Coordinates of C-alpha atoms in Angstrom, one line a residue:
Chain A
M1 CA 106.0 137.0 140.0
V2 CA 105.4 133.3 139.7
R3 CA 102.3 132.4 137.7
R4 CA 100.1 129.8 139.4
G5 CA 97.2 127.8 137.8
Y6 CA 95.4 128.6 134.6
T7 CA 93.2 131.5 133.6
Y8 CA 89.6 130.9 132.9
I9 CA 90.2 131.7 129.2
E10 CA 92.9 129.0 129.0
V11 CA 90.7 126.4 130.5
I12 CA 87.8 127.2 128.2
L13 CA 90.2 127.2 125.2
A14 CA 91.7 123.8 126.2
A15 CA 88.3 122.3 126.8
T16 CA 87.0 123.6 123.4
I17 CA 90.0 122.2 121.6
G18 CA 89.8 118.9 123.5
L19 CA 86.1 118.6 122.7
A20 CA 86.7 119.4 119.0
I21 CA 89.5 116.7 118.8
F22 CA 87.3 114.2 120.7
G23 CA 84.3 115.0 118.4
L24 CA 86.4 114.6 115.3
S25 CA 87.9 111.3 116.6
A26 CA 84.5 109.9 117.4
M27 CA 83.1 110.9 114.0
F28 CA 86.2 109.4 112.3
Y29 CA 85.8 106.2 114.4
A30 CA 82.1 105.9 113.5
Y31 CA 82.8 106.4 109.8
T32 CA 85.6 103.9 109.8
V33 CA 83.5 101.3 111.6
T34 CA 80.6 101.8 109.2
R35 CA 82.9 101.5 106.1
S36 CA 84.6 98.5 107.6
A37 CA 81.2 96.8 108.2
H38 CA 80.2 97.6 104.7
A39 CA 83.4 96.2 103.3
M40 CA 83.1 93.0 105.3
S41 CA 79.5 92.4 104.3
S42 CA 80.3 93.3 100.7
A43 CA 83.2 90.8 100.8
A44 CA 81.0 88.1 102.3
V45 CA 78.3 88.6 99.7
L46 CA 80.8 88.6 96.8
T47 CA 82.7 85.6 98.2
E48 CA 79.4 83.6 98.5
A49 CA 78.4 84.6 95.0
D50 CA 81.8 83.6 93.7
R51 CA 81.7 80.3 95.6
L52 CA 78.2 79.5 94.1
L53 CA 79.2 80.5 90.6
L54 CA 82.4 78.4 90.9
S55 CA 80.5 75.4 92.0
V56 CA 77.7 75.6 89.4
R57 CA 80.2 76.5 86.7
K58 CA 82.3 73.5 87.5
T59 CA 79.2 71.3 87.2
V60 CA 78.1 72.9 84.0
E61 CA 81.5 72.8 82.4
S62 CA 81.8 69.1 83.1
A63 CA 78.3 68.3 81.9
Y64 CA 77.3 66.1 79.0
S65 CA 74.2 68.3 78.4
V66 CA 72.4 71.0 80.3
T67 CA 68.7 72.1 80.1
S68 CA 66.5 74.5 82.0
A69 CA 63.8 72.0 83.0
S70 CA 60.3 73.1 84.0
Y71 CA 57.7 71.2 85.9
A72 CA 54.6 72.4 87.8
M73 CA 55.4 76.1 87.0
K74 CA 58.8 75.8 88.4
S75 CA 62.2 75.6 86.7
G76 CA 65.5 74.0 87.6
L77 CA 68.9 73.8 86.0
K78 CA 69.3 70.2 85.0
C79 CA 72.9 69.0 84.2
V80 CA 73.3 65.5 82.8
M81 CA 76.7 64.5 83.9
P82 CA 79.0 61.9 82.2
L83 CA 78.6 58.4 83.6
D84 CA 82.3 57.8 84.1
G85 CA 84.4 59.6 86.7
T86 CA 86.0 59.6 90.1
D87 CA 85.1 60.8 93.5
S88 CA 88.2 62.7 94.6
D89 CA 86.9 64.1 97.9
G90 CA 85.3 60.9 99.2
D91 CA 81.8 62.3 99.6
G92 CA 80.2 59.5 97.6
R93 CA 79.6 61.7 94.6
L94 CA 81.6 61.9 91.4
D95 CA 83.4 65.2 91.0
N96 CA 85.9 64.5 88.2
W97 CA 84.6 63.1 84.9
S98 CA 86.4 61.2 82.2
P99 CA 85.6 59.8 78.8
Y100 CA 84.7 56.2 78.4
K101 CA 86.6 56.0 75.1
I102 CA 88.5 58.0 72.6
A103 CA 87.2 57.7 69.0
A104 CA 88.5 59.6 66.0
G105 CA 90.9 61.4 68.3
K106 CA 88.1 62.8 70.4
P107 CA 86.9 62.0 73.9
R108 CA 83.5 60.3 74.0
F109 CA 81.1 60.4 76.9
R110 CA 77.8 58.7 77.9
P111 CA 75.1 60.2 80.1
G112 CA 75.1 59.5 83.8
K113 CA 73.5 61.2 86.8
R114 CA 71.3 64.3 86.5
V115 CA 72.5 67.1 88.8
W116 CA 69.8 69.7 89.6
F117 CA 69.9 73.2 91.0
Y118 CA 66.6 74.6 92.1
F119 CA 64.9 76.7 94.8
S120 CA 62.5 75.1 97.3
D121 CA 61.4 75.3 100.9
T122 CA 62.7 73.4 103.8
S123 CA 61.3 70.1 102.4
G124 CA 63.7 70.1 99.5
D125 CA 60.9 68.9 97.2
F126 CA 61.3 70.4 93.6
T127 CA 57.5 71.2 93.3
R128 CA 57.5 73.4 96.4
D129 CA 58.4 77.1 96.3
G130 CA 61.0 78.5 98.7
P131 CA 64.2 80.5 99.2
I132 CA 66.6 77.7 99.7
L133 CA 68.9 76.8 96.8
Y134 CA 69.3 73.1 96.5
R135 CA 71.5 70.7 94.6
A136 CA 70.1 67.2 94.0
E137 CA 71.2 64.1 92.0
R138 CA 69.0 61.5 90.3
F139 CA 69.7 58.7 87.8
D140 CA 66.5 59.3 85.8
D141 CA 64.8 62.4 84.3
S142 CA 62.2 62.7 87.0
V143 CA 62.2 65.9 89.1
P144 CA 64.1 65.6 92.3
T145 CA 62.5 64.8 95.7
A146 CA 63.8 65.4 99.2
L147 CA 65.6 62.1 99.1
D148 CA 67.8 63.2 96.2
V149 CA 69.1 66.4 97.9
D150 CA 72.9 66.8 98.2
K151 CA 72.8 67.9 101.8
N152 CA 76.5 68.7 102.1
W153 CA 76.3 71.2 99.2
T154 CA 73.0 72.7 100.3
F155 CA 73.7 73.1 104.0
Y156 CA 76.8 73.7 106.1
Y157 CA 78.1 70.3 107.1
G158 CA 74.8 68.9 105.9
K159 CA 72.9 70.4 108.8
A160 CA 69.4 71.5 107.8
G161 CA 68.7 75.1 108.7
H162 CA 72.2 76.3 108.0
R163 CA 72.1 77.2 104.3
S164 CA 75.3 77.3 102.4
Y165 CA 74.1 80.2 100.2
N166 CA 71.9 82.4 102.4
L167 CA 73.1 85.8 101.2
I168 CA 72.1 85.2 97.5
G169 CA 68.8 86.9 96.8
D170 CA 68.3 85.6 93.3
F171 CA 70.0 83.1 91.1
K172 CA 68.9 82.6 87.5
W173 CA 70.1 80.8 84.4
T174 CA 69.5 80.8 80.7
V175 CA 70.6 77.9 78.5
D176 CA 71.8 78.2 74.9
S177 CA 71.5 74.6 73.8
L178 CA 72.9 75.2 70.3
G179 CA 76.1 76.8 71.5
G180 CA 76.3 74.7 74.7
V181 CA 76.6 77.8 76.9
V182 CA 74.8 78.5 80.1
T183 CA 74.6 82.1 81.4
L184 CA 74.4 82.2 85.2
T185 CA 73.1 85.4 86.9
I186 CA 73.2 86.3 90.5
D187 CA 71.3 89.4 91.7
L188 CA 73.1 91.1 94.6
S189 CA 70.9 94.2 94.8
K190 CA 69.4 93.4 98.2
A191 CA 72.6 92.1 99.8
L192 CA 74.6 95.0 98.7
R193 CA 72.0 97.7 99.0
G194 CA 74.2 99.9 101.3
D195 CA 77.2 99.5 99.2
I196 CA 76.2 100.0 95.6
K197 CA 77.1 103.0 93.4
A198 CA 74.8 106.0 93.9
D199 CA 73.7 106.0 90.3
D200 CA 72.7 102.4 90.6
A201 CA 70.6 103.1 93.7
N202 CA 69.0 106.2 92.1
S203 CA 68.2 104.5 88.8
G204 CA 66.9 101.4 90.5
R205 CA 69.3 99.4 88.4
Q206 CA 70.1 95.9 89.8
V207 CA 73.5 94.8 90.7
R208 CA 74.1 91.5 88.9
I209 CA 77.0 89.2 88.4
Q210 CA 76.8 87.2 85.3
R211 CA 79.0 84.3 84.1
K212 CA 79.0 82.1 81.1
A213 CA 79.9 78.4 81.2
Y214 CA 80.3 76.1 78.3
W215 CA 79.7 72.3 78.7
R216 CA 82.6 70.5 77.3
N217 CA 81.8 66.7 77.6
W218 CA 79.1 66.5 75.0
R219 CA 80.6 64.2 72.5
T220 CA 78.9 60.7 72.3
Chain B
M1 CA 98.1 129.7 122.8
V2 CA 101.4 128.6 121.2
E3 CA 101.3 125.3 123.2
C4 CA 97.8 124.7 121.9
L5 CA 98.8 125.3 118.3
V6 CA 101.9 123.1 118.6
A7 CA 99.7 120.3 120.1
V8 CA 97.1 120.6 117.3
S9 CA 99.9 120.6 114.7
L10 CA 101.4 117.5 116.1
L11 CA 98.0 115.8 116.1
A12 CA 97.5 116.8 112.5
V13 CA 100.9 115.5 111.6
C14 CA 100.1 112.1 113.2
A15 CA 96.6 112.0 111.6
V16 CA 97.9 112.4 108.0
P17 CA 99.7 109.1 107.8
V18 CA 96.9 107.3 109.5
L19 CA 94.4 108.7 107.0
S20 CA 96.6 108.1 104.0
A21 CA 97.2 104.4 105.1
I22 CA 93.4 103.9 105.5
N23 CA 92.8 105.5 102.1
S24 CA 95.5 103.4 100.4
A25 CA 94.1 100.2 101.9
Q26 CA 90.6 101.0 100.8
L27 CA 91.8 101.8 97.3
Q28 CA 93.7 98.5 97.1
S29 CA 90.8 96.6 98.4
T30 CA 88.5 98.2 95.7
D31 CA 91.1 97.5 93.1
A32 CA 91.3 93.8 94.1
K33 CA 87.5 93.5 94.0
E34 CA 87.3 95.1 90.6
R35 CA 90.1 92.9 89.2
L36 CA 88.3 89.8 90.4
I37 CA 85.0 90.9 88.8
V38 CA 86.8 91.8 85.5
L39 CA 88.7 88.5 85.5
Q40 CA 85.5 86.6 85.7
E41 CA 84.0 88.7 82.9
V42 CA 87.0 87.9 80.7
H43 CA 86.6 84.2 81.5
S44 CA 82.9 84.5 80.5
E45 CA 84.0 85.9 77.1
I46 CA 86.3 83.0 76.5
E47 CA 83.4 80.6 77.4
A48 CA 81.1 82.5 75.0
C49 CA 83.8 82.0 72.2
R50 CA 83.7 78.2 73.0
G51 CA 80.0 78.4 72.3
L52 CA 80.7 80.1 68.9
V53 CA 83.1 77.2 68.1
R54 CA 80.4 74.7 68.7
R55 CA 78.1 76.7 66.4
G56 CA 80.9 76.6 63.9
V57 CA 81.0 80.4 63.4
L58 CA 84.5 81.2 64.8
S59 CA 86.7 83.1 62.3
P60 CA 89.6 85.6 62.5
S61 CA 88.3 88.8 63.9
L62 CA 88.7 91.7 66.3
M63 CA 85.8 92.7 68.4
E64 CA 85.5 95.5 70.9
K65 CA 82.7 96.2 73.3
E66 CA 82.2 98.5 76.2
L67 CA 80.5 97.3 79.4
D68 CA 79.3 99.2 82.4
L69 CA 79.5 96.7 85.2
P70 CA 77.7 97.7 88.4
L71 CA 80.5 96.9 90.8
V72 CA 83.3 98.4 88.7
S73 CA 83.7 102.1 89.0
T74 CA 84.6 102.9 85.4
P75 CA 83.5 101.5 82.0
L76 CA 85.2 98.4 80.9
L77 CA 86.5 97.9 77.4
I78 CA 86.7 94.2 76.3
K79 CA 88.7 93.4 73.2
T80 CA 88.4 89.9 71.7
E81 CA 91.0 89.1 69.1
T82 CA 90.7 85.8 67.2
T83 CA 93.6 84.7 65.0
L84 CA 94.4 81.6 63.1
V85 CA 97.5 79.9 64.6
P86 CA 100.2 79.8 61.9
G87 CA 100.6 76.4 60.4
Y88 CA 97.1 75.2 61.2
L89 CA 93.9 75.4 59.3
T90 CA 91.4 74.9 62.1
L91 CA 93.2 76.1 65.3
Y92 CA 92.4 79.5 66.6
Q93 CA 93.9 81.6 69.3
V94 CA 91.4 83.7 71.2
K95 CA 92.9 86.6 73.2
V96 CA 90.5 88.6 75.5
T97 CA 91.9 91.8 76.9
A98 CA 90.0 94.0 79.4
T99 CA 91.0 97.5 80.2
W100 CA 89.4 100.1 82.4
S101 CA 90.7 103.5 83.4
R102 CA 91.1 102.7 87.1
S103 CA 93.5 99.9 86.6
S104 CA 97.0 100.6 85.1
T105 CA 97.5 97.0 84.0
P106 CA 94.9 95.3 81.8
I107 CA 93.7 91.7 82.3
E108 CA 94.4 89.4 79.5
L109 CA 93.4 85.7 79.0
T110 CA 94.3 83.5 76.0
A111 CA 92.8 80.2 74.9
W112 CA 93.2 78.0 71.9
M113 CA 90.1 76.5 70.2
R114 CA 89.7 74.2 67.2
A115 CA 86.9 75.2 64.8
P116 CA 84.9 73.5 63.5
D117 CA 85.0 71.1 66.4
G118 CA 82.4 68.4 65.8

């Protein structure tokens, strides 16, 4: 006798197995997409933190002196850069510094522009509070104003409103003037809140990246 | 029933390499992230030693410290070894080595510093 079609049991069994496979695949897909999104956001935050630390560290390492300057209840990281140097990327600002003379076998530098890092609002004025991290340059020791802002560093392509560092929740610094070392700390707790270790989340411990930079061009 | 079991077995056989590939990629990505963080930590140690040079307190020594970095899965052991370079009175070699159980190869950076360096 030739068997035709399927029995009811077979159809039910096939449908159950099919549904189970579909359900597992959907769960696996959702899990993969979530993990992938976490990985991408985590990579974006870490890349931005790394980019910021690299930029500030390069400035600090090239500095003649560094202080944490306060004015009107606000503080900024003030780096006095050497006077002599070259602008290698053509943006009108010095980015490689050199001694003005060698004496007793050691390179000697003289103070030049003051490079500031500070938080402010959209105005860029040092005295105002805000979430935007600015870089500014001045020739004297006065606090920076909106006119001194390095727009190409602060914003993408210098376009206000498009912050270069918009994922960084908190950026702090401490200056050891005796040793010539600046400790830079970035708090990533908010940006990585879905991707931090369980014990960090449970203990409320903050996720911080900390780097030290030594300013090298201090000899006068 | 046999056909169903065969089909499920085939699917399982296909799923295993896919899952293992994803797992391996995730492990490597975590490893790369941790190495980047540890490398920067080691660089920070070297910079801290430069600060000691400026204070004039660098001397031959071996220091070890254990750190628990938030984005690194296992505790990190940092060993800083300062030795006087043979033939010199004021030139030091500073070697910083970071080891942690997740990584089979440690990260090592070496720098040379003159102390006192006024």
